Structure formats: C-alpha cells, structure tokens
Coordinates of C-alpha atoms and ligand atoms in Angstrom, one line a residue:
X1 CA -1.3 -18.3 8.3
X2 CA -4.3 -20.3 8.2
X3 CA -7.1 -19.0 6.2
X4 CA -10.6 -19.9 6.6
X5 CA -12.9 -19.2 3.8
X6 CA -16.6 -18.7 4.7
X7 CA -18.3 -19.7 1.6
X8 CA -21.9 -20.2 0.8
X9 CA -23.6 -23.9 0.4
X10 CA -26.9 -24.3 -1.1
X11 CA -29.3 -25.1 1.7
X12 CA -27.3 -25.1 4.7
X13 CA -26.3 -21.6 4.7
X14 CA -22.5 -21.0 4.7
X15 CA -19.7 -23.7 5.2
X16 CA -16.6 -22.7 6.8
X17 CA -13.4 -24.2 4.8
X18 CA -9.6 -24.2 6.0
X19 CA -7.7 -23.3 3.8
X20 CA -3.8 -22.8 4.5
X21 CA -2.2 -24.0 7.3
X22 CA 1.0 -22.3 8.7
X23 CA 3.4 -22.4 11.6
X24 CA 2.3 -19.2 13.1
X25 CA -1.0 -19.1 14.5
X26 CA -2.3 -16.1 12.5
X27 CA -6.0 -16.4 11.2
X28 CA -7.3 -15.0 8.2
X29 CA -11.0 -15.0 7.7
X30 CA -12.4 -14.8 4.1
X31 CA -16.2 -14.3 3.5
X32 CA -17.7 -14.1 0.0
X33 CA -21.6 -13.8 0.7
X34 CA -23.6 -14.6 -2.3
X35 CA -27.3 -13.6 -2.7
X36 CA -30.2 -16.3 -3.9
X37 CA -29.0 -15.7 -7.3
X38 CA -25.3 -16.8 -6.3
X39 CA -24.3 -13.2 -7.1
X40 CA -21.5 -11.9 -4.7
X41 CA -22.9 -9.0 -2.4
X42 CA -20.4 -8.7 -0.1
X43 CA -16.8 -9.9 0.1
X44 CA -14.5 -9.4 2.9
X45 CA -11.0 -10.9 4.0
X46 CA -9.5 -9.6 7.4
X47 CA -7.4 -10.6 10.3
X48 CA -8.5 -10.0 13.9
X49 CA -7.6 -10.2 17.4
X50 CA -9.0 -9.4 20.9
X51 CA -7.8 -8.1 24.3
X52 CA -10.3 -8.4 27.1
X53 CA -9.8 -7.0 30.8
X54 CA -12.3 -8.5 33.4
X55 CA -13.1 -8.1 37.0
X56 CA -12.3 -11.0 39.2
X57 CA -13.8 -11.9 42.0
X58 CA -11.0 -11.1 44.4
X59 CA -11.4 -7.4 43.0
X60 CA -8.4 -7.7 40.6
X61 CA -8.5 -7.3 36.9
X62 CA -7.4 -9.7 34.2
X63 CA -6.4 -9.6 30.7
X64 CA -7.2 -12.1 28.2
X65 CA -5.9 -12.1 24.4
X66 CA -8.3 -13.7 22.3
X67 CA -6.1 -14.3 19.0
X68 CA -7.5 -17.9 18.1
X69 CA -10.7 -17.3 15.8
X70 CA -10.0 -21.1 14.5
X71 CA -13.5 -22.2 15.4
X72 CA -15.3 -19.6 13.7
X73 CA -18.7 -20.2 12.4
X74 CA -20.6 -17.9 10.1
X75 CA -24.3 -18.2 11.1
X76 CA -26.7 -15.3 10.0
X77 CA -24.7 -13.1 7.8
X78 CA -26.8 -11.7 4.9
X79 CA -26.8 -9.6 1.7
X80 CA -29.6 -7.5 3.3
X81 CA -32.9 -6.6 1.8
X82 CA -34.6 -3.2 0.9
X83 CA -35.0 -2.3 4.7
X84 CA -32.0 -3.6 6.2
X85 CA -28.2 -3.3 4.9
X86 CA -26.0 -6.4 4.8
X87 CA -24.2 -7.8 7.7
X88 CA -21.5 -10.1 8.9
X89 CA -22.4 -12.4 11.7
X90 CA -19.3 -14.6 13.1
X91 CA -19.2 -16.8 15.9
X92 CA -16.2 -18.4 17.3
X93 CA -14.7 -20.4 20.4
X94 CA -17.4 -20.6 23.1
X95 CA -19.7 -17.6 23.1
X96 CA -17.8 -15.0 21.1
X97 CA -19.7 -13.1 18.5
X98 CA -18.7 -10.7 16.0
X99 CA -20.9 -8.5 13.9
X100 CA -20.8 -5.7 11.5
X101 CA -23.7 -3.9 9.6
X102 CA -23.2 -1.9 6.7
X103 CA -25.6 0.8 5.4
X104 CA -26.1 2.5 2.2
X105 CA -25.9 6.2 1.8
X106 CA -25.4 7.1 -1.9
X107 CA -22.7 7.8 -2.9
X108 CA -21.2 6.0 -0.1
X109 CA -21.7 3.5 2.0
X110 CA -20.7 2.9 5.6
X111 CA -19.2 0.2 7.8
X112 CA -21.8 1.2 10.4
X113 CA -21.3 -0.6 13.8
X114 CA -19.1 -3.4 15.0
X115 CA -20.6 -5.6 17.8
X116 CA -18.4 -7.8 19.9
X117 CA -20.0 -10.2 22.3
X118 CA -17.9 -12.7 25.0
X119 CA -19.4 -14.8 27.6
X120 CA -17.8 -14.2 31.0
X121 CA -19.8 -17.9 32.1
X122 CA -16.6 -19.7 30.0
X123 CA -14.2 -20.5 33.2
X124 CA -11.5 -21.5 31.2
X125 CA -11.3 -18.4 29.2
X126 CA -12.4 -16.0 32.0
X127 CA -11.9 -17.5 35.2
X128 CA -13.0 -16.3 38.4
X129 CA -15.2 -13.6 36.6
X130 CA -16.9 -11.3 38.9
X131 CA -19.9 -10.6 36.6
X132 CA -20.7 -13.8 34.6
X133 CA -22.9 -13.2 31.7
X134 CA -22.9 -12.4 28.1
X135 CA -21.5 -9.1 27.5
X136 CA -22.0 -7.3 24.4
X137 CA -19.9 -3.8 23.2
X138 CA -21.5 -2.0 20.4
X139 CA -19.0 0.5 18.4
X140 CA -20.5 2.7 15.9
X141 CA -17.9 3.0 13.0
X142 CA -19.5 5.0 10.5
X143 CA -16.3 4.7 8.1
X144 CA -17.4 6.0 4.7
X145 CA -16.5 4.2 1.5
X146 CA -17.4 5.2 -2.0
X147 CA -19.8 2.9 -3.3
X148 CA -18.3 0.0 -5.8
X149 CA -15.0 0.8 -4.1
X150 CA -13.2 -1.9 -2.1
X151 CA -11.9 -0.8 1.3
X152 CA -8.2 -1.8 1.9
X153 CA -6.5 -1.8 5.2
X154 CA -3.2 -3.4 5.9
X155 CA -2.5 -1.4 8.8
X156 CA -3.6 -2.0 12.3
X157 CA -6.9 -0.5 13.2
X158 CA -7.8 -0.5 16.6
X159 CA -11.3 0.1 18.5
X160 CA -10.9 0.1 22.3
X161 CA -14.3 0.5 24.3
X162 CA -15.3 -0.8 27.7
X163 CA -12.0 -2.6 28.4
X164 CA -12.1 -4.6 25.2
X165 CA -9.8 -3.7 22.5
X166 CA -10.3 -5.1 18.6
X167 CA -7.3 -5.3 16.4
X168 CA -8.0 -5.2 12.8
X169 CA -5.3 -5.9 10.1
X170 CA -4.9 -6.7 6.5
X171 CA -8.9 -6.0 5.9
X172 CA -10.8 -6.0 2.3
X173 CA -13.8 -5.5 2.4
X174 CA -16.8 -4.5 -0.1
X175 CA -20.4 -4.7 0.6
X176 CA -23.1 -3.6 -1.9
X177 CA -21.2 -5.3 -4.7
X178 CA -22.5 -4.4 -7.8
X179 CA -23.3 -7.2 -10.6
X180 CA -22.1 -9.9 -8.4
X181 CA -18.2 -8.7 -9.4
X182 CA -16.1 -7.4 -6.3
X183 CA -14.2 -3.8 -7.2
X184 CA -10.6 -3.5 -8.2
X185 CA -11.1 0.1 -7.1
X186 CA -9.8 0.7 -3.8
X187 CA -10.4 2.7 -1.3
X188 CA -7.0 2.9 1.0
X189 CA -8.0 3.7 5.0
X190 CA -6.1 6.6 6.4
X191 CA -3.6 4.5 8.1
X192 CA -2.2 3.4 4.9
X193 CA -2.2 6.7 3.1
X194 CA -0.1 8.0 5.8
X195 CA 2.2 5.2 7.0
X196 CA 4.2 6.5 4.1
X197 CA 5.4 9.1 6.3
X198 CA 6.8 12.4 4.6
X199 CA 7.2 11.4 1.2
X200 CA 4.0 10.6 -0.5
X201 CA 4.5 7.3 -1.9
X202 CA 1.7 7.2 -4.4
X203 CA 1.0 3.5 -4.9
X204 CA 2.1 0.2 -4.1
X205 CA 1.0 -2.4 -6.8
X206 CA 0.8 -6.1 -5.7
X207 CA -0.3 -8.7 -8.6
X208 CA -3.3 -9.4 -7.2
X209 CA -7.0 -9.4 -8.5
X210 CA -8.0 -6.7 -5.9
X211 CA -5.5 -4.2 -6.6
X212 CA -5.0 -1.5 -9.1
X213 CA -2.3 1.0 -9.6
X214 CA -3.7 4.2 -9.0
X215 CA -2.3 6.8 -11.8
X216 CA 0.7 8.4 -10.5
X217 CA 1.3 12.0 -9.8
X218 CA 4.1 13.8 -11.5
X219 CA 6.8 14.8 -8.9
X220 CA 7.5 18.6 -8.5
X221 CA 10.4 19.9 -10.7
X222 CA 13.3 21.4 -8.6
X223 CA 16.7 23.2 -9.3
X224 CA 19.3 22.1 -7.3
X225 CA 22.8 24.0 -7.5
X226 CA 26.3 23.3 -5.8
X227 CA 28.8 25.9 -5.1
X228 CA 32.5 25.9 -4.9
X229 CA 33.1 29.0 -3.3
X230 CA 30.8 31.7 -4.4
X231 CA 30.4 30.2 -7.8
X232 CA 28.1 27.7 -9.0
X233 CA 29.8 24.7 -10.1
X234 CA 27.0 22.4 -10.9
X235 CA 23.2 22.7 -11.6
X236 CA 20.2 20.2 -11.8
X237 CA 16.8 21.0 -12.5
X238 CA 14.6 18.1 -12.6
X239 CA 11.6 16.1 -11.1
X240 CA 12.7 13.2 -9.5
X241 CA 10.7 9.8 -8.6
X242 CA 12.1 7.0 -6.8
X243 CA 10.9 3.2 -7.2
X244 CA 11.8 0.9 -4.5
X245 CA 10.8 -2.6 -5.3
X246 CA 10.7 -5.0 -2.4
X247 CA 8.7 -8.5 -2.6
X248 CA 7.3 -7.5 -5.8
X249 CA 5.9 -4.5 -4.5
X250 CA 7.0 -1.4 -6.0
X251 CA 6.7 2.0 -3.7
X252 CA 6.9 5.1 -5.7
X253 CA 8.3 8.3 -3.8
X254 CA 8.1 11.7 -5.4
X255 CA 10.9 14.0 -4.1
X256 CA 9.6 17.4 -2.9
X257 CA 12.3 19.8 -3.6
X258 CA 10.7 22.2 -0.8
X259 CA 12.0 19.6 1.7
X260 CA 15.0 18.3 0.4
X261 CA 18.7 19.2 1.2
X262 CA 21.4 19.9 -1.4
X263 CA 25.3 19.3 -0.7
X264 CA 27.6 18.5 -3.1
X265 CA 31.1 18.9 -4.4
X266 CA 32.8 19.8 -7.8
X267 CA 36.5 18.7 -9.2
X268 CA 37.8 18.8 -12.4
X269 CA 37.1 15.0 -13.2
X270 CA 34.1 14.3 -11.1
X271 CA 31.2 16.2 -9.7
X272 CA 28.8 15.2 -7.1
X273 CA 25.4 16.1 -6.3
X274 CA 24.0 14.9 -2.8
X275 CA 20.1 15.1 -2.0
X276 CA 18.6 14.5 1.5
X277 CA 15.5 14.6 3.4
X278 CA 13.6 13.2 6.4
X279 CA 13.3 9.9 4.8
X280 CA 16.3 10.1 2.3
X281 CA 19.6 9.6 4.3
X282 CA 21.4 10.3 0.8
X283 CA 20.7 10.5 -2.8
X284 CA 24.1 11.0 -4.6
X285 CA 24.5 11.5 -8.2
X286 CA 28.2 11.4 -9.4
X287 CA 29.2 12.7 -12.7
X288 CA 32.4 11.9 -14.2
X289 CA 34.2 13.1 -17.5
X290 CA 35.1 10.9 -20.2
X291 CA 37.3 11.0 -23.2
X292 CA 38.3 14.4 -21.9
X293 CA 35.4 16.0 -23.9
X294 CA 32.2 14.4 -22.4
X295 CA 30.5 14.0 -19.4
X296 CA 27.7 11.3 -18.1
X297 CA 26.1 10.0 -15.0
X298 CA 28.4 7.3 -13.5
X299 CA 27.1 6.5 -10.2
X300 CA 24.1 6.6 -8.1
X301 CA 24.1 5.9 -4.4
X302 CA 21.1 5.9 -2.0
X303 CA 20.2 5.0 1.6
X304 CA 16.8 5.6 2.5
X305 CA 14.1 4.8 5.7
X306 CA 11.2 2.8 4.4
X307 CA 7.8 3.0 5.7
X308 CA 7.9 -0.7 7.3
X309 CA 11.3 0.9 9.1
X310 CA 13.9 -1.0 7.1
X311 CA 16.7 1.2 5.5
X312 CA 17.2 0.6 1.9
X313 CA 20.8 1.3 0.5
X314 CA 21.7 0.7 -2.9
X315 CA 25.2 1.8 -5.1
X316 CA 25.9 1.6 -8.6
X317 CA 28.8 3.5 -9.9
X318 CA 29.1 1.6 -13.6
X319 CA 26.3 3.5 -15.1
X320 CA 26.3 5.7 -18.1
X321 CA 23.3 7.9 -18.7
X322 CA 22.8 11.6 -19.4
X323 CA 26.0 11.6 -21.7
X324 CA 26.7 15.3 -23.4
X325 CA 29.7 17.1 -24.5
X326 CA 31.3 19.3 -21.6
X327 CA 30.8 22.7 -21.7
X328 CA 27.0 21.8 -22.6
X329 CA 24.1 21.0 -20.5
X330 CA 21.9 17.6 -20.8
X331 CA 18.5 18.2 -21.2
X332 CA 15.3 15.7 -21.4
X333 CA 11.8 16.8 -21.0
X334 CA 10.2 13.2 -21.4
X335 CA 10.0 10.8 -18.6
X336 CA 13.3 8.9 -18.4
X337 CA 14.5 5.8 -16.2
X338 CA 17.8 5.5 -14.4
X339 CA 18.0 2.0 -13.6
X340 CA 20.1 1.8 -10.8
X341 CA 19.5 -1.5 -9.6
X342 CA 16.7 -4.3 -10.1
X343 CA 15.2 -3.0 -7.2
X344 CA 15.9 0.7 -7.7
X345 CA 15.0 2.8 -10.4
X346 CA 14.7 6.9 -10.5
X347 CA 12.4 8.3 -12.9
X348 CA 13.1 11.6 -14.0
X349 CA 10.8 14.5 -15.5
X350 CA 12.0 17.9 -17.2
X351 CA 15.8 17.0 -16.6
X352 CA 18.3 19.3 -17.2
X353 CA 21.8 19.2 -15.6
X354 CA 25.2 20.5 -15.9
X355 CA 27.9 19.0 -13.4
X356 CA 31.1 20.9 -14.9
X357 CA 32.1 24.3 -16.8
X358 CA 29.0 26.1 -15.5
X359 CA 29.3 30.0 -16.2
X360 CA 27.8 32.5 -14.2
X361 CA 25.2 30.1 -12.4
X362 CA 23.7 29.8 -15.8
X363 CA 23.2 26.3 -17.8
X364 CA 25.1 26.5 -21.1
X365 CA 23.5 25.2 -24.5
X366 CA 21.6 21.9 -23.8
X367 CA 22.3 18.6 -25.8
X368 CA 18.9 16.9 -25.8
X369 CA 18.1 13.4 -25.2
X370 CA 16.7 11.5 -28.4
X371 CA 13.7 10.9 -26.5
X372 CA 12.9 14.5 -27.0
X373 CA 14.3 14.8 -30.4
X374 CA 12.3 15.5 -33.9
X375 CA 13.4 12.4 -35.2
X376 CA 10.3 10.8 -33.4
X377 CA 8.3 12.4 -36.0
X378 CA 9.3 9.4 -38.6
X379 CA 8.3 6.6 -35.9
X380 CA 4.5 7.5 -35.3
X381 CA 3.1 4.9 -38.1
X382 CA 5.4 2.3 -36.9
X383 CA 4.6 3.2 -33.5
X384 CA 0.7 3.4 -34.1
X385 CA 0.9 -0.2 -35.8
X386 CA 2.8 -1.5 -32.6
X387 CA 0.7 0.2 -30.2
X388 CA -2.3 -1.7 -31.7
X389 CA -1.1 -4.7 -31.7
X390 CA 0.5 -4.2 -28.0
X391 CA -3.0 -3.3 -26.9
X392 CA -4.3 -6.4 -28.2
X393 CA -1.5 -8.5 -26.5
X394 CA -2.3 -6.5 -23.3
X395 CA -5.9 -7.0 -23.3
X396 CA -5.6 -10.9 -24.0
X397 CA -3.1 -11.4 -21.4
X398 CA -5.6 -9.2 -18.9
X399 CA -8.5 -11.6 -19.6
X400 CA -6.0 -14.4 -19.2
X401 CA -4.9 -12.9 -16.1
X402 CA -8.2 -12.5 -14.6
X403 CA -9.5 -15.7 -15.1
X404 CA -6.5 -17.1 -13.4
X405 CA -6.7 -14.8 -10.8
X406 CA -10.2 -15.9 -10.3
X407 CA -9.5 -19.7 -10.0
X408 CA -6.3 -18.6 -8.1
X409 CA -8.8 -17.1 -5.6
X410 CA -10.6 -20.6 -5.1
X411 CA -7.3 -22.1 -3.8
X412 CA -6.2 -19.4 -1.5
Ligands
NAG501 C1 -17.7 -15.6 -4.7 O1 -18.3 -16.6 -5.1 C2 -19.1 -16.6 -6.2 C3 -20.3 -17.6 -6.1 O2 -19.7 -19.1 -5.8 C4 -18.2 -16.8 -7.3 O3 -18.6 -16.7 -8.5 C5 -17.3 -15.6 -7.1 O4 -16.1 -15.9 -7.8 C6 -16.4 -15.5 -5.5 N1 -15.8 -14.3 -5.8 C7 -14.5 -14.2 -4.8 C8 -13.8 -13.0 -4.8 O5 -14.0 -15.4 -4.3
NAG502 C1 -25.9 -21.7 -6.6 O1 -25.2 -22.3 -6.4 C2 -25.0 -23.6 -6.0 C3 -23.7 -24.4 -5.8 O2 -22.9 -24.0 -6.2 C4 -25.9 -24.4 -6.9 O3 -26.4 -25.5 -6.2 C5 -27.4 -23.7 -7.1 O4 -28.2 -24.1 -8.1 C6 -27.1 -22.2 -7.6 N1 -28.5 -21.3 -7.3 C7 -28.8 -20.5 -8.3 C8 -30.2 -19.8 -8.1 O5 -28.3 -20.4 -9.3
NAG503 C1 -6.7 -12.9 42.2 O1 -7.4 -13.8 41.3 C2 -6.5 -14.4 40.2 C3 -7.3 -15.1 39.6 O2 -7.9 -16.1 40.0 C4 -5.2 -14.7 41.0 O3 -4.6 -14.8 39.7 C5 -4.7 -13.7 41.6 O4 -3.3 -13.9 42.4 C6 -5.7 -13.3 42.7 N1 -4.9 -12.0 43.3 C7 -5.3 -12.0 44.6 C8 -4.9 -10.5 45.3 O5 -5.5 -12.9 45.3
NAG504 C1 -1.7 -10.5 25.3 O1 -1.1 -9.9 24.2 C2 -0.2 -8.4 24.7 C3 0.4 -7.9 23.5 O2 0.4 -9.0 22.5 C4 0.9 -9.0 25.3 O3 1.8 -8.0 25.9 C5 0.3 -9.9 26.7 O4 1.7 -10.2 27.5 C6 -0.4 -10.8 26.3 N1 -1.0 -11.3 27.6 C7 -1.7 -12.6 27.7 C8 -2.0 -12.9 28.9 O5 -1.0 -13.5 27.1
NAG505 C1 -2.8 -8.6 17.5 O1 -2.4 -8.5 16.3 C2 -1.3 -7.1 16.6 C3 -1.1 -7.3 14.7 O2 -0.5 -8.4 14.3 C4 -0.4 -7.8 17.7 O3 0.5 -6.4 17.1 C5 -1.0 -7.7 18.6 O4 0.4 -7.8 19.5 C6 -2.0 -8.7 18.7 N1 -2.7 -8.7 20.1 C7 -3.1 -10.1 20.4 C8 -3.8 -9.7 21.8 O5 -2.7 -11.1 20.3
NAG506 C1 -24.7 -12.6 23.2 O1 -25.2 -11.5 22.8 C2 -25.2 -11.1 21.3 C3 -26.0 -10.1 21.2 O2 -27.3 -9.8 21.7 C4 -25.9 -12.6 20.6 O3 -25.6 -12.2 19.1 C5 -25.3 -13.7 21.0 O4 -25.6 -14.7 20.4 C6 -25.1 -13.7 22.4 N1 -24.3 -15.2 22.7 C7 -24.6 -16.0 23.6 C8 -23.8 -16.9 23.8 O5 -25.6 -16.2 24.0
NAG507 C1 -26.3 -1.9 13.2 O1 -26.2 -2.5 14.5 C2 -26.2 -1.5 15.6 C3 -26.0 -2.7 16.8 O2 -26.2 -4.0 16.6 C4 -27.6 -1.5 15.4 O3 -27.6 -0.6 16.9 C5 -27.7 -0.4 14.4 O4 -29.4 0.1 14.3 C6 -27.5 -1.1 13.4 N1 -27.7 -0.4 11.9 C7 -28.5 -0.8 10.9 C8 -28.6 0.2 9.9 O5 -28.9 -2.1 10.8
NAG508 C1 -11.8 -1.5 33.0 O1 -10.6 -1.9 33.8 C2 -10.1 -1.1 34.6 C3 -8.8 -1.5 35.0 O2 -8.1 -2.3 34.3 C4 -10.9 -0.8 35.8 O3 -10.6 0.2 36.7 C5 -12.2 -0.2 34.9 O4 -13.2 0.1 36.1 C6 -12.8 -1.1 33.9 N1 -13.7 -0.6 33.3 C7 -15.1 -0.9 32.9 C8 -16.0 -0.6 32.1 O5 -15.1 -2.5 33.4
NAG509 C1 8.8 0.4 -10.7 O1 9.8 -0.8 -10.9 C2 9.3 -1.9 -11.0 C3 10.3 -2.8 -11.4 O2 11.1 -2.4 -12.0 C4 8.5 -1.8 -12.6 O3 7.8 -2.6 -13.1 C5 7.3 -0.6 -12.2 O4 6.9 -0.4 -13.5 C6 8.0 0.5 -12.0 N1 6.9 1.9 -12.0 C7 7.3 2.9 -12.2 C8 6.0 4.3 -11.8 O5 8.5 3.5 -12.5
NAG510 C1 7.0 24.4 -2.7 O1 7.1 26.0 -2.1 C2 6.1 26.7 -3.2 C3 6.6 28.0 -2.5 O2 7.2 28.4 -1.5 C4 5.0 26.7 -3.2 O3 4.4 27.4 -4.2 C5 4.6 25.0 -3.6 O4 3.6 24.7 -3.5 C6 5.5 23.9 -2.7 N1 5.6 22.8 -3.3 C7 5.3 21.6 -2.9 C8 5.4 20.1 -3.1 O5 5.2 22.0 -1.6
NAG511 C1 36.4 23.4 -5.5 O1 37.5 23.5 -6.7 C2 38.4 23.0 -6.5 C3 39.4 22.9 -7.2 O2 39.0 22.3 -8.5 C4 38.5 21.7 -5.5 O3 40.0 21.2 -5.2 C5 37.6 21.8 -4.5 O4 37.6 20.4 -3.9 C6 36.4 22.3 -4.6 N1 35.6 22.2 -3.6 C7 34.5 22.1 -3.4 C8 33.5 22.5 -2.2 O5 33.7 21.5 -4.3
NAG512 C1 20.2 16.7 5.3 O1 21.2 16.4 6.1 C2 21.6 17.4 6.9 C3 22.8 16.7 7.6 O2 23.5 15.7 7.4 C4 20.6 17.6 7.9 O3 21.5 18.7 8.8 C5 19.7 18.6 7.1 O4 18.5 18.7 8.3 C6 19.2 17.2 6.3 N1 17.9 18.1 5.1 C7 16.8 17.7 5.4 C8 15.9 18.2 4.7 O5 16.4 16.5 5.9

C-alpha cells in the first residue's frame, strides 16, 4: 500500500508526501488540513478508484479504470469561513479533479457534494473519445454526521452517475474538527454496521488513535433445554456473548436466543448442548462427570461464519468451568468468561446450567459461583485501593499511548 500524506507547509499551501511504499498498487490518501493558527480543521484518510465509460469516435463505448492516484496534488483545500464550509480539493493524473464540500447544520455536519472531473482530451487515457473536454459530475451525497464525530467506513461505498463509478473505502473523515483535536468518537456508515449480517457485532476494537470501543450491550438471556424422549435432561439459561479475535481485532457477537436453534444429547457420563444460528454452524458445550459426584464444562467446539466470509472453527476439550455437585445446578449471575482459546472466548451473563439429573424439567438447588458470593463483602476496601491505583496506571498509560500514537501518526 502506498500512503500519501497531504499536509500543510507554511507559505506554500499543501505538500504531498509519499509515506509508505508497498508491492500492491493501492493508494491511500491522508489529508490533515489546518487553519491559520495551525489547528486541524479537517482530517481525512481514504482510498478511492474510478471507472469511466466513454463513447469513442466509432460509436462504441470504452471503459477505463483509474486506480492510480499516485500523482495527487492538493490545491485549494480550505477550512472554509463563516460563509463557506470546508472543502477537499484534489487533483491527480492529467486533468482529474475530485472535490468534496462540507456544510454545518447543527447538531450535524454534512458531506455535501462530491464532484469528479475528467478530461477526455487526454489521448493516452481516453483514446478516440468522441466528445473531448473537461467533464464534471456532481453528486449530492448529503451524508449526515454528528458534529465532533469522525465518520468511518471500511466498506466499499459506490457512487454511480453518468457512466462514472466512484469507489471509496477505508474512509475516515471529520470536518469541523473542534479545538484542533480529531475526535475519537466514530460514526460508522450503515455498510459497516450491516456488514455484520444477522448477529449484531457490537464493536471491533483496533488499537489506533481514532477508534474507541463503544459500550457493549448485554446479550439477551435465553433458556435452552435438551430432552431425552419426553424428559428434559439438560437445562441452560444464559446470555451468551462470543468474542472472536483475529489480527488483533475483536468481534463481539451477542447470541439472540430467539433465532438460535438448540439440539443436544444426554448420557450418564456426558451431556452436550449444541446451539446454531444463521452464522453459527455449531456451538457445542460438552459437560462431563468427575469423581462420580461433580459435573463441569469440559469441552467447547465452535464453527462460525465471519463477516469477512471466512469460517472460524476452534475446539478445546480440556476445559474446567462451571463445576458443581451432581444433582444440583451451577449458577453465576455475574459476567463470567470461558476462555476457549487465545482467539475465542465466551462471556456469560445470568448463567444457570444443569447438564445432569434434571428432575421434572426444573433446576435443582444451585451452587453459586464465587463471584456472586457474599464473601465479596470482605474485599471492597482492598479493591478500592487497588482500583484507585489501577485508574492512575491506566490514565498514565493512556497519556503515554496518546503521545505515542500522535507521533506514530507522523510516520504512518
Ligand atoms: C495535523 O497537523 C497538526 C499540525 O501540524 C498536528 O498538530 C496534528 O497532530 C495533525 N493531526 C493528525 C491527525 O495527523
Ligand atoms: C504553523 O506551523 C509552521 C510550520 O510547522 C510554522 O512555521 C508557523 O509559524 C506556524 N504558524 C502558527 C500561526 O503557529
Ligand atoms: C472502436 O474503437 C476502439 C478504440 O479505438 C477499438 O478498440 C475498437 O476495436 C473499435 N471498434 C470498431 C467496431 O471499429
Ligand atoms: C476495470 O476494473 C474491473 C473491475 O476491477 C475489471 O473487471 C476490468 O477488467 C477492468 N478493466 C480494464 C480495462 O482494466
Ligand atoms: C476499486 O477498488 C475496489 C475495492 O478495492 C475493487 O473492488 C474494485 O475492483 C476497484 N476497481 C477498479 C476499477 O480498480
Ligand atoms: C474541470 O472542471 C472542474 C470543475 O469546473 C475544475 O475544477 C477543473 O479544474 C477543470 N479541469 C481542467 C483540467 O480544466
Ligand atoms: C458544494 O459543491 C456543489 C458542486 O460543486 C455546489 O453545487 C454546492 O453549492 C456546494 N455547496 C456548498 C455548501 O458549498
Ligand atoms: C453510458 O454508457 C452506455 C453504454 O455503456 C450508453 O448507452 C449511454 O448512453 C451512456 N450514458 C451517458 C450519460 O453517457
Ligand atoms: C475479547 O477478547 C480480547 C482478546 O482476548 C480481549 O482483549 C477483549 O477484552 C475481549 N472483549 C470482551 C468484550 O470480552
Ligand atoms: C424475542 O422474542 C420475544 C417474544 O417473541 C420478544 O419480546 C423479544 O424482544 C425478542 N428478543 C429479541 C432479542 O429479538
Ligand atoms: C437418552 O438416554 C439414554 C440412556 O442414558 C441414552 O442411551 C440415549 O443416547 C439418550 N438419548 C439422547 C437423545 O440423548
Ligand atoms: C440449525 O441447524 C439445523 C440443521 O442442522 C437447521 O435445520 C436449522 O435451521 C438451524 N437453525 C438455525 C436457527 O439456523
């Protein structure tokens, strides 16, 4: 990937810097527009390409792809003033221009209009063009973003008009930046939200200065049961949240009990609960008996389709969670984590399970997890002190992290 950084240089407008060179010819543009006081007023980073179909002299149509924006120049981007909003003005190649203007309409701002111009006088790019000249296509986008939020869209955005297709992806943009500080509050495009398909993926956290984890919603609690003949032999009530980590990005998936299928099996020494849904091929909880008097969660197997189209599968048959005496149920109202592997963990909420000896379809007495227990009464003071210390540590590392990521930015 090739990064271009467009940044201000005193006296001479804006300078283009080529930052990273890579093998594949994919270009990312970065613009940090500052006002007269050197405070950032607009920040943008994005990738784009274009497809243009034009008529040739022999009355056929020809299509050209413009994906090389490596000769980009920034001439005329401005922060705007009281009358005019800010605008990004980019020129590249021979006669291509790309202009975006923004308007403020509290409590939002708009990506107003995207104008793309190409010049068919250029014989090398547009051979035998029937109509020669500078052609401009204005497309009103009117995309609304809350003021002080940074818009993010990893997904492919497409604008099609007058035989020109514009593609944008990996977009980050904030206009009307307040007090010179680019926001960490992201406003996601619908495409990024919907690309999570059926199960809502609540957040993806990337350690980067412009992303913040949004508060995670608790999953809905569902009751799942397995029967042997006409008798219920396994009961499980829980809110389930899956956490899949790939390439340092965690995807949080809440299981919706309403759209989840349940099967399973019960045997004297082992019992299995299998859940499935449109994205989860299977999620198995396998319970076993130990020392002839206790049960525990021994195994978890999962296979699911991820948003990026890949299949994620993991199995661990050497677990030891949810341990309780046979004939009772295991209960834990507090959030608990079943760590299946370094890349897969399950967070449970309001958990109660009984995989063996279920009588009349009801739970037997519960053995509560220690997290729920009253013993916690004894700990608050120690926790309070530890927490205060932790807050200070986190704050300091946050400040260091901030400074690091700032300087990191300079050398993208
Ligand atoms: C943008 O440029 C300003 C001034 O040079 C700098 O203080 C700021 O950190 C830059 N912001 C980003 C996100 O690169
Ligand atoms: C803005 O920054 C440039 C170079 O970084 C510096 O030469 C100039 O004096 C600064 N202007 C203001 C108003 O701070
Ligand atoms: C029309 O012109 C284009 C571009 O010069 C050429 O590739 C194509 O073969 C021509 N078609 C015909 C039918 O002459
Ligand atoms: C233009 O790009 C499209 C999609 O990437 C591809 O199918 C097509 O072959 C390309 N056309 C040319 C002329 O490179
Ligand atoms: C533009 O980029 C998108 C996303 O990378 C890609 O799918 C598409 O084929 C590209 N089109 C052209 C004309 O290069
Ligand atoms: C083409 O028209 C646009 C819009 O009027 C303008 O910004 C651009 O500079 C023109 N390009 C050329 C090469 O004349
Ligand atoms: C934005 O640009 C479009 C096309 O150049 C223009 O019609 C529109 O009036 C502009 N809007 C603002 C608020 O500047
Ligand atoms: C777009 O291209 C098609 C052929 O692909 C042609 O029939 C049509 O007239 C063109 N439209 C414009 C607005 O140029
Ligand atoms: C998801 O897993 C990752 C990696 O183990 C961890 O850092 C993150 O805190 C987890 N998130 C949640 C909400 O459990
Ligand atoms: C599940 O279904 C119940 C009753 O049909 C409904 O009240 C609830 O909102 C649904 N929950 C979800 C998460 O769709
Ligand atoms: C039902 O229980 C019997 C005896 O424990 C066992 O052999 C059988 O496999 C069980 N069936 C199911 C569906 O769990
Ligand atoms: C679960 O899997 C079964 C068959 O394996 C399938 O018929 C059913 O539709 C699936 N349930 C859901 C909710 O996807």
